[in-house]
PDB file of C-alpha atoms in Angstrom:
ATOM      1  CA  MET Y 125     167.845  72.487 166.199  1.00 84.00           C
ATOM      2  CA  ASP Y 126     164.669  72.491 164.121  1.00 87.00           C
ATOM      3  CA  TYR Y 127     162.628  75.682 164.557  1.00 86.00           C
ATOM      4  CA  PHE Y 128     159.213  74.088 164.077  1.00 87.00           C
ATOM      5  CA  LYS Y 129     159.991  71.097 166.298  1.00 87.00           C
ATOM      6  CA  GLN Y 130     161.152  73.491 169.007  1.00 88.00           C
ATOM      7  CA  ARG Y 131     157.905  75.457 168.704  1.00 87.00           C
ATOM      8  CA  ARG Y 132     155.792  72.312 168.953  1.00 87.00           C
ATOM      9  CA  ALA Y 133     157.762  71.029 171.933  1.00 86.00           C
ATOM     10  CA  TYR Y 134     157.379  74.386 173.692  1.00 88.00           C
ATOM     11  CA  ARG Y 135     153.627  74.411 173.122  1.00 85.00           C
ATOM     12  CA  LYS Y 136     153.377  70.870 174.493  1.00 84.00           C
ATOM     13  CA  LEU Y 137     155.213  71.946 177.645  1.00 84.00           C
ATOM     14  CA  LEU Y 138     152.797  74.842 178.112  1.00 83.00           C
ATOM     15  CA  THR Y 139     149.846  72.504 177.691  1.00 81.00           C
ATOM     16  CA  GLU Y 140     151.028  69.687 179.952  1.00 76.00           C
ATOM     17  CA  GLU Y 141     153.581  71.001 182.440  1.00 76.00           C
ATOM     18  CA  LEU Y 142     154.395  74.712 182.498  1.00 78.00           C
ATOM     19  CA  SER Y 143     152.282  77.665 183.547  1.00 83.00           C
ATOM     20  CA  LEU Y 144     153.868  80.844 182.219  1.00 84.00           C
ATOM     21  CA  SER Y 145     152.540  84.380 182.250  1.00 85.00           C
ATOM     22  CA  LEU Y 146     151.799  86.204 179.000  1.00 85.00           C
ATOM     23  CA  GLY Y 147     154.981  88.273 179.363  1.00 84.00           C
ATOM     24  CA  GLN Y 148     157.161  85.185 179.887  1.00 88.00           C
ATOM     25  CA  ASN Y 149     155.538  83.467 176.939  1.00 87.00           C
ATOM     26  CA  VAL Y 150     155.999  86.512 174.671  1.00 87.00           C
ATOM     27  CA  LEU Y 151     159.665  86.804 175.684  1.00 91.00           C
ATOM     28  CA  TYR Y 152     160.422  83.163 174.862  1.00 92.00           C
ATOM     29  CA  ARG Y 153     158.643  83.351 171.508  1.00 89.00           C
ATOM     30  CA  GLU Y 154     160.526  86.535 170.633  1.00 90.00           C
ATOM     31  CA  LEU Y 155     163.885  84.943 171.508  1.00 92.00           C
ATOM     32  CA  LEU Y 156     163.041  81.873 169.444  1.00 90.00           C
ATOM     33  CA  ASP Y 157     161.955  83.926 166.428  1.00 88.00           C
ATOM     34  CA  TYR Y 158     164.971  86.224 166.670  1.00 89.00           C
ATOM     35  CA  ALA Y 159     167.409  83.303 166.861  1.00 89.00           C
ATOM     36  CA  ASN Y 160     165.747  81.658 163.864  1.00 88.00           C
ATOM     37  CA  ASP Y 161     165.778  84.882 161.816  1.00 86.00           C
ATOM     38  CA  GLU Y 162     169.466  85.432 162.581  1.00 86.00           C
ATOM     39  CA  GLY Y 163     170.431  81.820 161.845  1.00 88.00           C
ATOM     40  CA  LYS Y 164     171.607  81.279 165.436  1.00 88.00           C
ATOM     41  CA  ILE Y 165     168.968  78.913 166.752  1.00 89.00           C
ATOM     42  CA  ASP Y 166     171.725  76.463 167.811  1.00 90.00           C
ATOM     43  CA  GLU Y 167     174.163  79.152 168.923  1.00 91.00           C
ATOM     44  CA  GLN Y 168     174.524  81.795 171.580  1.00 92.00           C
ATOM     45  CA  PHE Y 169     173.350  85.206 170.394  1.00 92.00           C
ATOM     46  CA  LYS Y 170     173.460  88.693 171.880  1.00 90.00           C
ATOM     47  CA  LEU Y 171     170.501  91.032 172.205  1.00 88.00           C
ATOM     48  CA  ARG Y 172     170.385  94.327 174.076  1.00 88.00           C
ATOM     49  CA  ASN Y 173     167.747  94.822 176.774  1.00 88.00           C
ATOM     50  CA  SER Y 174     166.407  97.968 175.090  1.00 86.00           C
ATOM     51  CA  VAL Y 175     165.858  96.110 171.799  1.00 86.00           C
ATOM     52  CA  LEU Y 176     164.237  93.121 173.491  1.00 86.00           C
ATOM     53  CA  ALA Y 177     161.993  95.348 175.628  1.00 85.00           C
ATOM     54  CA  SER Y 178     160.853  97.188 172.498  1.00 84.00           C
ATOM     55  CA  ARG Y 179     160.087  93.946 170.652  1.00 84.00           C
ATOM     56  CA  THR Y 180     158.138  92.453 173.579  1.00 86.00           C
ATOM     57  CA  SER Y 181     156.551  95.656 174.990  1.00 85.00           C
ATOM     58  CA  LEU Y 182     157.836  94.665 178.455  1.00 86.00           C
ATOM     59  CA  THR Y 183     159.178  97.096 181.033  1.00 88.00           C
ATOM     60  CA  GLU Y 184     162.759  96.715 182.251  1.00 86.00           C
ATOM     61  CA  GLN Y 185     161.522  95.073 185.462  1.00 88.00           C
ATOM     62  CA  GLY Y 186     159.054  92.881 183.583  1.00 87.00           C
ATOM     63  CA  LEU Y 187     161.784  91.785 181.177  1.00 89.00           C
ATOM     64  CA  SER Y 188     164.075  90.822 184.056  1.00 89.00           C
ATOM     65  CA  GLN Y 189     161.359  88.837 185.859  1.00 90.00           C
ATOM     66  CA  ALA Y 190     160.272  87.010 182.697  1.00 89.00           C
ATOM     67  CA  ARG Y 191     163.878  86.163 181.788  1.00 91.00           C
ATOM     68  CA  ASN Y 192     164.605  84.804 185.283  1.00 91.00           C
ATOM     69  CA  ARG Y 193     161.588  82.505 185.073  1.00 90.00           C
ATOM     70  CA  LEU Y 194     162.673  81.131 181.677  1.00 91.00           C
ATOM     71  CA  VAL Y 195     166.143  80.428 183.088  1.00 91.00           C
ATOM     72  CA  GLN Y 196     164.660  78.690 186.147  1.00 89.00           C
ATOM     73  CA  GLU Y 197     162.522  76.481 183.898  1.00 87.00           C
ATOM     74  CA  HIS Y 198     165.634  75.556 181.836  1.00 90.00           C
ATOM     75  CA  LEU Y 199     164.149  76.995 178.664  1.00 91.00           C
ATOM     76  CA  ILE Y 200     167.060  79.368 177.987  1.00 92.00           C
ATOM     77  CA  GLU Y 201     170.642  80.007 179.070  1.00 93.00           C
ATOM     78  CA  TYR Y 202     171.471  83.615 179.936  1.00 92.00           C
ATOM     79  CA  THR Y 203     174.773  85.449 180.297  1.00 91.00           C
ATOM     80  CA  PRO Y 204     174.528  89.025 181.660  1.00 90.00           C
ATOM     81  CA  GLY Y 205     176.213  91.767 179.664  1.00 86.00           C
ATOM     82  CA  LYS Y 206     178.395  94.650 180.787  1.00 84.00           C
ATOM     83  CA  LYS Y 207     176.894  98.126 180.848  1.00 78.00           C
ATOM     84  CA  ASP Y 208     177.781 100.156 177.731  1.00 74.00           C
ATOM     85  CA  LYS Y 209     180.221  97.434 176.634  1.00 81.00           C
ATOM     86  CA  THR Y 210     178.607  94.100 175.782  1.00 87.00           C
ATOM     87  CA  ALA Y 211     174.990  93.047 175.334  1.00 88.00           C
ATOM     88  CA  PRO Y 212     173.440  90.147 177.290  1.00 91.00           C
ATOM     89  CA  ALA Y 213     173.757  86.736 175.611  1.00 93.00           C
ATOM     90  CA  TYR Y 214     171.078  84.064 175.214  1.00 94.00           C
ATOM     91  CA  LYS Y 215     171.006  80.440 174.107  1.00 94.00           C
ATOM     92  CA  LEU Y 216     167.911  78.319 173.608  1.00 93.00           C
ATOM     93  CA  VAL Y 217     167.716  74.951 175.362  1.00 92.00           C
ATOM     94  CA  LYS Y 218     166.621  72.148 173.047  1.00 90.00           C
ATOM     95  CA  LEU Y 219     163.233  70.884 174.195  1.00 87.00           C
ATOM     96  CA  TYR Y 220     162.822  67.752 172.083  1.00 85.00           C
ATOM     97  CA  LYS Y 221     164.687  64.555 171.337  1.00 80.00           C
ATOM     98  CA  GLU Y 222     165.475  63.000 167.982  1.00 70.00           C
ATOM     99  CA  PHE Y 223     164.654  59.317 167.631  1.00 60.00           C
ATOM    100  CA  THR Y 224     166.226  57.229 164.891  1.00 55.00           C
ATOM    101  CA  LYS Y 225     165.193  53.762 163.782  1.00 49.00           C
ATOM    102  CA  PRO Y 226     167.540  51.150 165.278  1.00 48.00           C
ATOM    103  CA  LEU Y 227     169.203  48.469 163.168  1.00 47.00           C
ATOM    104  CA  GLY Y 228     167.520  45.122 162.792  1.00 48.00           C
ATOM    105  CA  ASN Y 229     163.895  44.071 162.441  1.00 49.00           C
ATOM    106  CA  SER Y 230     162.956  44.215 166.100  1.00 47.00           C
ATOM    107  CA  LEU Y 231     162.223  47.443 167.922  1.00 47.00           C
ATOM    108  CA  PRO Y 232     162.783  47.944 171.646  1.00 50.00           C
ATOM    109  CA  ALA Y 233     159.728  48.758 173.728  1.00 53.00           C
ATOM    110  CA  SER Y 234     161.175  52.174 174.575  1.00 50.00           C
ATOM    111  CA  TYR Y 235     161.449  53.252 170.930  1.00 46.00           C
ATOM    112  CA  LYS Y 236     158.927  55.915 169.830  1.00 47.00           C
ATOM    113  CA  PRO Y 237     159.365  57.266 166.275  1.00 46.00           C
ATOM    114  CA  VAL Y 238     157.892  60.688 166.993  1.00 42.00           C
ATOM    115  CA  ASP Y 239     159.068  64.019 168.330  1.00 45.00           C
ATOM    116  CA  GLN Y 240     158.649  63.787 172.062  1.00 43.00           C
ATOM    117  CA  VAL Y 241     159.149  66.175 174.946  1.00 40.00           C
ATOM    118  CA  VAL Y 242     160.902  64.632 177.932  1.00 40.00           C
ATOM    119  CA  GLY Y 243     158.345  63.641 180.563  1.00 39.00           C
ATOM    120  CA  SER Y 244     155.303  64.141 178.342  1.00 39.00           C
ATOM    121  CA  SER Y 245     153.113  61.836 176.303  1.00 38.00           C
ATOM    122  CA  VAL Y 246     152.064  62.172 172.685  1.00 37.00           C
ATOM    123  CA  GLY Y 247     148.798  64.080 172.443  1.00 38.00           C
ATOM    124  CA  GLN Y 248     145.763  62.742 170.668  1.00 40.00           C
ATOM    125  CA  VAL Y 249     144.483  64.309 167.483  1.00 38.00           C
ATOM    126  CA  VAL Y 250     141.353  66.341 168.152  1.00 39.00           C
ATOM    127  CA  GLU Y 251     138.791  66.915 165.437  1.00 40.00           C
ATOM    128  CA  HIS Y 252     138.071  70.633 165.100  1.00 42.00           C
ATOM    129  CA  SER Y 253     134.638  72.089 164.538  1.00 44.00           C
ATOM    130  CA  THR Y 254     134.858  75.561 163.081  1.00 53.00           C
ATOM    131  CA  LEU Y 255     133.416  77.625 160.268  1.00 51.00           C
ATOM    132  CA  LEU Y 256     136.910  77.665 158.724  1.00 56.00           C
ATOM    133  CA  LEU Y 257     136.770  73.930 157.958  1.00 52.00           C
ATOM    134  CA  PRO Y 258     134.749  72.689 154.964  1.00 47.00           C
ATOM    135  CA  ASP Y 259     132.991  69.335 155.119  1.00 40.00           C
ATOM    136  CA  LYS Y 260     135.560  67.668 152.867  1.00 43.00           C
ATOM    137  CA  ASP Y 261     138.186  68.136 155.568  1.00 42.00           C
ATOM    138  CA  LYS Y 262     136.438  65.552 157.698  1.00 42.00           C
ATOM    139  CA  THR Y 263     137.276  62.772 155.224  1.00 42.00           C
ATOM    140  CA  LYS Y 264     140.383  60.696 155.815  1.00 43.00           C
ATOM    141  CA  ASP Y 265     143.294  60.613 153.396  1.00 42.00           C
ATOM    142  CA  LYS Y 266     145.000  57.221 153.535  1.00 40.00           C
ATOM    143  CA  ASN Y 267     148.239  58.729 152.198  1.00 43.00           C
ATOM    144  CA  HIS Y 268     148.585  61.298 154.991  1.00 42.00           C
ATOM    145  CA  SER Y 269     148.639  60.924 158.730  1.00 42.00           C
ATOM    146  CA  PRO Y 270     146.002  63.118 160.477  1.00 41.00           C
ATOM    147  CA  ALA Y 271     148.603  63.968 163.123  1.00 42.00           C
ATOM    148  CA  SER Y 272     151.048  65.472 160.621  1.00 47.00           C
ATOM    149  CA  ALA Y 273     148.844  66.735 157.775  1.00 55.00           C
ATOM    150  CA  GLU Y 274     148.149  70.457 157.758  1.00 61.00           C
ATOM    151  CA  PRO Y 275     144.426  71.117 158.357  1.00 69.00           C
ATOM    152  CA  HIS Y 276     142.551  72.367 155.313  1.00 75.00           C
ATOM    153  CA  VAL Y 277     141.233  75.920 155.596  1.00 80.00           C
ATOM    154  CA  ASP Y 278     138.609  77.550 153.419  1.00 86.00           C
ATOM    155  CA  PHE Y 279     140.436  80.854 152.913  1.00 88.00           C
ATOM    156  CA  ASP Y 280     137.462  82.551 151.263  1.00 88.00           C
ATOM    157  CA  LYS Y 281     135.455  81.941 154.439  1.00 90.00           C
ATOM    158  CA  LEU Y 282     138.402  82.889 156.651  1.00 90.00           C
ATOM    159  CA  PHE Y 283     138.903  86.348 155.151  1.00 91.00           C
ATOM    160  CA  GLU Y 284     135.162  86.882 154.861  1.00 91.00           C
ATOM    161  CA  TYR Y 285     134.998  86.192 158.610  1.00 92.00           C
ATOM    162  CA  LEU Y 286     137.945  88.520 159.328  1.00 92.00           C
ATOM    163  CA  ASN Y 287     136.342  91.318 157.298  1.00 92.00           C
ATOM    164  CA  GLU Y 288     133.005  90.807 159.044  1.00 91.00           C
ATOM    165  CA  LYS Y 289     134.596  91.022 162.500  1.00 91.00           C
ATOM    166  CA  SER Y 290     136.909  93.958 161.697  1.00 91.00           C
ATOM    167  CA  GLY Y 291     134.785  95.988 159.287  1.00 91.00           C
ATOM    168  CA  LYS Y 292     137.677  96.012 156.804  1.00 92.00           C
ATOM    169  CA  HIS Y 293     138.271  94.574 153.346  1.00 92.00           C
ATOM    170  CA  PHE Y 294     141.230  92.192 153.338  1.00 92.00           C
ATOM    171  CA  LYS Y 295     141.720  89.983 150.291  1.00 92.00           C
ATOM    172  CA  ASN Y 296     142.466  86.296 149.928  1.00 90.00           C
ATOM    173  CA  THR Y 297     146.001  86.852 148.612  1.00 92.00           C
ATOM    174  CA  ALA Y 298     148.999  84.510 148.530  1.00 89.00           C
ATOM    175  CA  THR Y 299     150.818  86.677 151.081  1.00 91.00           C
ATOM    176  CA  ASN Y 300     147.959  86.506 153.581  1.00 90.00           C
ATOM    177  CA  ARG Y 301     147.453  82.763 153.026  1.00 90.00           C
ATOM    178  CA  LYS Y 302     151.167  82.151 153.644  1.00 91.00           C
ATOM    179  CA  LEU Y 303     150.910  83.666 157.137  1.00 91.00           C
ATOM    180  CA  VAL Y 304     148.069  81.300 158.043  1.00 91.00           C
ATOM    181  CA  HIS Y 305     149.869  78.267 156.554  1.00 88.00           C
ATOM    182  CA  GLU Y 306     152.938  79.042 158.689  1.00 90.00           C
ATOM    183  CA  ARG Y 307     150.877  79.121 161.886  1.00 90.00           C
ATOM    184  CA  LEU Y 308     149.175  75.815 160.966  1.00 89.00           C
ATOM    185  CA  ARG Y 309     152.546  74.155 160.311  1.00 88.00           C
ATOM    186  CA  GLU Y 310     153.604  75.190 163.815  1.00 87.00           C
ATOM    187  CA  GLY Y 311     150.761  73.144 165.255  1.00 86.00           C
ATOM    188  CA  PHE Y 312     148.025  75.755 165.633  1.00 88.00           C
ATOM    189  CA  THR Y 313     144.524  74.761 164.538  1.00 88.00           C
ATOM    190  CA  PRO Y 314     141.882  76.477 162.398  1.00 88.00           C
ATOM    191  CA  LYS Y 315     140.000  77.088 165.640  1.00 89.00           C
ATOM    192  CA  ASP Y 316     143.065  78.962 166.958  1.00 89.00           C
ATOM    193  CA  ILE Y 317     142.994  81.141 163.832  1.00 91.00           C
ATOM    194  CA  GLN Y 318     139.371  82.043 164.481  1.00 91.00           C
ATOM    195  CA  THR Y 319     139.994  82.631 168.200  1.00 91.00           C
ATOM    196  CA  ALA Y 320     142.869  85.027 167.462  1.00 91.00           C
ATOM    197  CA  ILE Y 321     140.637  87.024 165.103  1.00 93.00           C
ATOM    198  CA  ASP Y 322     137.885  87.169 167.737  1.00 91.00           C
ATOM    199  CA  ASN Y 323     140.223  88.286 170.527  1.00 90.00           C
ATOM    200  CA  VAL Y 324     142.068  90.940 168.519  1.00 91.00           C
ATOM    201  CA  THR Y 325     138.947  92.527 167.030  1.00 91.00           C
ATOM    202  CA  ALA Y 326     137.099  92.463 170.361  1.00 89.00           C
ATOM    203  CA  GLY Y 327     140.017  94.088 172.168  1.00 88.00           C
ATOM    204  CA  TRP Y 328     141.194  96.605 169.566  1.00 89.00           C
ATOM    205  CA  LEU Y 329     138.093  97.963 167.830  1.00 89.00           C
ATOM    206  CA  GLY Y 330     137.363 101.467 169.072  1.00 88.00           C
ATOM    207  CA  THR Y 331     140.927 102.013 170.359  1.00 89.00           C
ATOM    208  CA  ASP Y 332     144.171 103.397 168.952  1.00 87.00           C
ATOM    209  CA  MET Y 333     145.130  99.806 168.112  1.00 88.00           C
ATOM    210  CA  GLU Y 334     142.307  99.482 165.575  1.00 90.00           C
ATOM    211  CA  GLN Y 335     144.606 100.636 162.760  1.00 91.00           C
ATOM    212  CA  TYR Y 336     146.774  97.543 163.359  1.00 90.00           C
ATOM    213  CA  ILE Y 337     143.991  95.019 162.781  1.00 93.00           C
ATOM    214  CA  ARG Y 338     145.380  93.298 159.689  1.00 92.00           C
ATOM    215  CA  PRO Y 339     146.616  89.797 158.751  1.00 93.00           C
ATOM    216  CA  SER Y 340     150.307  90.691 159.083  1.00 92.00           C
ATOM    217  CA  THR Y 341     149.681  91.688 162.718  1.00 92.00           C
ATOM    218  CA  ILE Y 342     147.187  89.024 163.814  1.00 92.00           C
ATOM    219  CA  PHE Y 343     149.114  86.108 162.279  1.00 92.00           C
ATOM    220  CA  ARG Y 344     152.630  87.339 163.167  1.00 91.00           C
ATOM    221  CA  ALA Y 345     154.729  84.442 164.463  1.00 89.00           C
ATOM    222  CA  SER Y 346     156.002  86.119 167.632  1.00 88.00           C
ATOM    223  CA  LYS Y 347     152.576  87.427 168.738  1.00 88.00           C
ATOM    224  CA  PHE Y 348     150.028  84.913 167.479  1.00 91.00           C
ATOM    225  CA  GLU Y 349     150.001  82.580 170.484  1.00 90.00           C
ATOM    226  CA  GLY Y 350     149.470  85.561 172.771  1.00 89.00           C
ATOM    227  CA  TYR Y 351     146.445  86.624 170.724  1.00 90.00           C
ATOM    228  CA  VAL Y 352     145.003  83.089 170.886  1.00 90.00           C
ATOM    229  CA  ASN Y 353     145.294  83.006 174.680  1.00 90.00           C
ATOM    230  CA  SER Y 354     144.395  86.615 175.472  1.00 81.00           C
ATOM    231  CA  VAL Y 355     141.168  87.555 177.249  1.00 72.00           C
ATOM    232  CA  PRO Y 356     139.448  90.223 175.129  1.00 62.00           C
ATOM    233  CA  ARG Y 357     137.824  93.233 176.713  1.00 56.00           C
ATOM    234  CA  VAL Y 358     134.322  94.274 175.669  1.00 52.00           C
ATOM    235  CA  ALA Y 359     134.598  96.475 172.612  1.00 46.00           C
ATOM    236  CA  LYS Y 360     133.123  99.950 172.736  1.00 49.00           C
ATOM    237  CA  PRO Y 361     129.982 100.682 170.655  1.00 50.00           C
ATOM    238  CA  GLN Y 362     130.889 101.685 167.099  1.00 50.00           C
ATOM    239  CA  GLN Y 363     129.585 104.429 164.859  1.00 50.00           C
ATOM    240  CA  SER Y 364     129.508 104.005 161.091  1.00 49.00           C
ATOM    241  CA  GLY Y 365     132.847 105.812 160.892  1.00 53.00           C
ATOM    242  CA  GLY Y 366     134.530 103.289 163.190  1.00 52.00           C
ATOM    243  CA  LYS Y 367     135.035 105.631 166.162  1.00 52.00           C
ATOM    244  CA  PRO Y 368     133.598 104.834 169.602  1.00 53.00           C
ATOM    245  CA  GLN Y 369     130.215 106.359 170.191  1.00 53.00           C
ATOM    246  CA  ARG Y 370     129.894 108.648 173.181  1.00 53.00           C
ATOM    247  CA  GLN Y 371     127.097 107.640 175.514  1.00 55.00           C
ATOM    248  CA  GLU Y 372     125.476 110.244 177.783  1.00 56.00           C
ATOM    249  CA  ALA Y 373     122.578 109.787 180.176  1.00 60.00           C
ATOM    250  CA  THR Y 374     119.417 111.709 179.240  1.00 61.00           C
ATOM    251  CA  PRO Y 375     118.320 114.004 182.093  1.00 63.00           C
ATOM    252  CA  ASP Y 376     114.790 113.500 183.440  1.00 66.00           C
ATOM    253  CA  TRP Y 377     113.590 116.951 182.340  1.00 62.00           C
ATOM    254  CA  MET Y 378     114.312 116.018 178.689  1.00 61.00           C
ATOM    255  CA  LYS Y 379     112.262 112.822 178.766  1.00 64.00           C
ATOM    256  CA  PRO Y 380     108.741 112.844 177.229  1.00 66.00           C
ATOM    257  CA  GLY Y 381     105.919 113.511 179.690  1.00 67.00           C
ATOM    258  CA  TYR Y 382     108.186 114.973 182.355  1.00 65.00           C
ATOM    259  CA  LYS Y 383     106.394 116.895 185.110  1.00 69.00           C
ATOM    260  CA  ALA Y 384     108.237 118.972 187.653  1.00 67.00           C
ATOM    261  CA  PRO Y 385     107.646 117.797 191.241  1.00 72.00           C
ATOM    262  CA  LYS Y 386     105.387 120.060 193.331  1.00 70.00           C
ATOM    263  CA  GLN Y 387     106.916 121.723 196.372  1.00 70.00           C
ATOM    264  CA  GLU Y 388     104.980 123.534 199.158  1.00 75.00           C
ATOM    265  CA  ALA Y 389     106.290 127.005 200.110  1.00 76.00           C
ATOM    266  CA  THR Y 390     107.371 127.526 203.694  1.00 82.00           C
ATOM    267  CA  ASP Y 391     105.941 130.311 205.909  1.00 84.00           C
ATOM    268  CA  ASP Y 392     109.119 132.386 205.464  1.00 84.00           C
ATOM    269  CA  GLN Y 393     108.899 132.024 201.690  1.00 83.00           C
ATOM    270  CA  LYS Y 394     105.223 133.073 201.730  1.00 84.00           C
ATOM    271  CA  LYS Y 395     106.040 136.119 203.864  1.00 87.00           C
ATOM    272  CA  GLU Y 396     108.904 137.154 201.587  1.00 87.00           C
ATOM    273  CA  LEU Y 397     106.668 136.768 198.536  1.00 85.00           C
ATOM    274  CA  ALA Y 398     103.941 138.950 200.113  1.00 87.00           C
ATOM    275  CA  GLU Y 399     106.506 141.645 200.905  1.00 89.00           C
ATOM    276  CA  ASN Y 400     107.793 141.618 197.349  1.00 87.00           C
ATOM    277  CA  LEU Y 401     104.260 141.921 195.957  1.00 88.00           C
ATOM    278  CA  ALA Y 402     103.502 144.841 198.284  1.00 89.00           C
ATOM    279  CA  ALA Y 403     106.672 146.599 197.172  1.00 88.00           C
ATOM    280  CA  LEU Y 404     105.729 146.152 193.529  1.00 87.00           C
ATOM    281  CA  GLU Y 405     102.264 147.499 194.193  1.00 88.00           C
ATOM    282  CA  GLU Y 406     103.720 150.599 195.911  1.00 88.00           C
ATOM    283  CA  LEU Y 407     105.998 151.218 192.902  1.00 86.00           C
ATOM    284  CA  ARG Y 408     103.032 150.945 190.554  1.00 86.00           C
ATOM    285  CA  LYS Y 409     101.048 153.565 192.542  1.00 86.00           C
ATOM    286  CA  GLN Y 410     104.010 155.985 192.603  1.00 86.00           C
ATOM    287  CA  LYS Y 411     104.369 155.629 188.838  1.00 83.00           C
ATOM    288  CA  GLU Y 412     100.671 156.410 188.298  1.00 84.00           C
ATOM    289  CA  LYS Y 413     100.917 159.587 190.450  1.00 82.00           C
ATOM    290  CA  ALA Y 414     103.955 160.750 188.494  1.00 80.00           C
ATOM    291  CA  GLU Y 415     102.129 160.429 185.214  1.00 73.00           C
TER     292      GLU Y 415
END
């Protein structure tokens, strides 16, 4: 099984047929990445629930529900483990078909020399409009198919944009460029790169997650698609030091030109005031006699 073909086929399913929650999507991506890293993408592999929950940030119940949905959609095969003895086992279901050129000069009408997901059609190439694409990218290269060529990215502009949105100072290094190239080879677009930056910075600035705003986090294979499709919250106002600024309402008596409202005294209040004044006057006379 080819890792990148599997990723593209999975994304096509999400676009055209499936509707998975973020947790289900994260779980599948984590299983796919783990199998690829361990060299078991075509084999059954074992992974403990505690490890998988830690890698996906899902609760035990959330992990179980997400896994059941992936099994129902025939995306994975699952074999339960035995408590304290064996870990659960997983196997990825191949989502694409390989087509080979038949012998002879004539081709049958059913032959399609492209990776294709069962029940889906080949998508059209969409021209992207984004600040990450220079004008020269719009020209056609007769030696490369637009559907398979990796989109050109102006990395100087990309990291300038990331630094502007995050307030940090990341450099256009080979390591950082490699992360972006890997996401583009998986079928993501330059617009997806920009969207992920927007969503992460909008959601994490001013929170404990701000320290994790960096290329290795934003462009990580197992998390990137989630960042592209997440709905960012409104970021809190920032001070120069990067911490959220505390906002307090100014009371009316502190505002310029404030005048205290006039209140009429009641008859009881007037009577009490007169009695207090009379008592003070009596004390003053007694003091004068004593002197």
